[in-house]
Amino acid sequence: ANAPPSALSIQTVVRRGIPPKLRTPTTPSSQQTAGAAIREIGCTRRVFLLNSHLNTDELHGLAYRMDLLGRNTAINSVLIATTDDDDVEHGALPTCLVDLQREKNEDPVLDFANKERGSNWHVSGGYDARAAFESGLTKDPVEVERLLEGIRRLALAARGGESLVAAEDFDSEDNSNEVKYPPVESRVPIITVPHGLVNDGGYALCMGSYVLATRDSTVRFLNPWKGLSFDPIGLSYVLPRLGWEFRQESADYPVGMLMALTGYEADAFDMVETGLATHYIDSPTKVGILERELGSNVVPWEQQGLYRKRKKLYGQKDDDDVTAGGGPGGFRGRRKRFDPNDKYRNVAVANVLHSISEFDASGKEMLASVDAEMRRLEDPSLVLEHDRFFMDAPRSSQAVNIAAAFADFFAREKSVEGVVEQLKEVASSHKDKSDPEERECGEVAADLASKMESACPLSLKAVHRLMMLGSKNSETLESCMKRELNVQKHMLIGEDFERWAKSGVSGTDQGGFRGWKHESLKDVTNDEVEEILSK
């Protein structure tokens, strides 16, 4: 009843019969298809990303729909996935092929069957910054704030937790209405399968309970090469804490700072070894298995448990009611009932994910128990040690290795210029080394320094400052989001972004544009950076 008009931008569609170009009442005429659609599949809901970028209405609409679904106890999960196994004719039809086709003025013809292994779909990039500039949106501060608020809400909806209460409805003409989101905690897990490239604000959809990386999953942050900063989804809080949740080796190295300052493209193994993804599935065909299991074989959240609801007489006070007022997770004096089945909720969903994955971020190999049983039953006289197939082979992450090699630069250096200078010194000193590994180290250092120098100097310094502030123990996700929103508002109406947007250079082309306001990092003063942060 209180749904905002933007909710119409994300439609619920049937299992079959989605038109190749799905349109909604709010889909702009310039847009070929709606940005996303939702399907009801048994006890789960599946979100299909039909476009790699969402407009403002779609960001708000998808955030609202996901917020409601996350609190719906009649389902067991929300699955965000669009893979190359989806039915092209009748199923989800992604137009989210990497922007190369549009830049070549070609029609976005999709051919899933001929997609080569290792090439990437563009899963999500949040919003299209260049399209926002060309439409004149960036000239209106109110519309800029509404756009950024949409991507922030989407990240919060995916993450779950407390309800988005008393959020202003920017969709109304007079901006006076308020949307009252349900004052209920998020119950069901959000599961994301990013089968392709996720960049910048698009990572908002990967902030849910589970992220299943496939062989083609990659993550990178490229806004500094567009004259922009972090989108307000909490990256300055998440990246400094990579590896913390699962106590991984990556927690000891500045992997997040490496990704933020160099645009390093993390592959599926990097994602799992840093906690950016929770599980790894080699084949996207397992999404179909996952969909069937969640839709047919896992009961809704409200039916998960071992204990029946306690009976009580009419008018009898429930002793299990507790006031959830001031504490963490509380809702301003609302009474919250004790749930005896709390520890059994969502366990079945976790077991399904465990069963279809090769390994997870906690380091558990899914086939380790099978491997141990095979070794117990095999005859040592028939199977030699070098002939044995090891199911639990060690994994590695190139991102963690690079961050470990240059940890002193990215973790301890207080300025971006200092990081670049030290990388250049390593590149110069290792260039003529006889040891191939030392030469490779020099080449990597030179490449990282080159990428950093090609970014917008003001943007890179702003990102570095956000990372330094976000790494403090006193910071929260919400405080980092608020700071990121203020900085990005300034950058979207700034001169550097305008220059890049007019250049026509691809958003994925690092080093393709060099016409920034400042020629080098040294030309950016600390006062300029602080001015952006204080606005």
GROMACS .gro file of C-alpha atoms in nm, residues 365 367-368 370-371 374-375 389-393:
model
   12
  365GLU     CA    1   3.706  -2.823   0.072
  367LEU     CA    2   3.520  -3.300  -0.127
  368ALA     CA    3   3.769  -3.337   0.158
  370VAL     CA    4   3.510  -3.792   0.024
  371ASP     CA    5   3.885  -3.781  -0.037
  374MET     CA    6   3.871  -4.293  -0.059
  375ARG     CA    7   4.215  -4.299   0.099
  389PHE     CA    8   4.445  -3.763  -0.711
  390PHE     CA    9   4.427  -3.497  -0.442
  391MET     CA   10   4.084  -3.343  -0.410
  392ASP     CA   11   4.200  -3.090  -0.153
  393ALA     CA   12   4.482  -2.928  -0.349
   0.00000   0.00000   0.00000
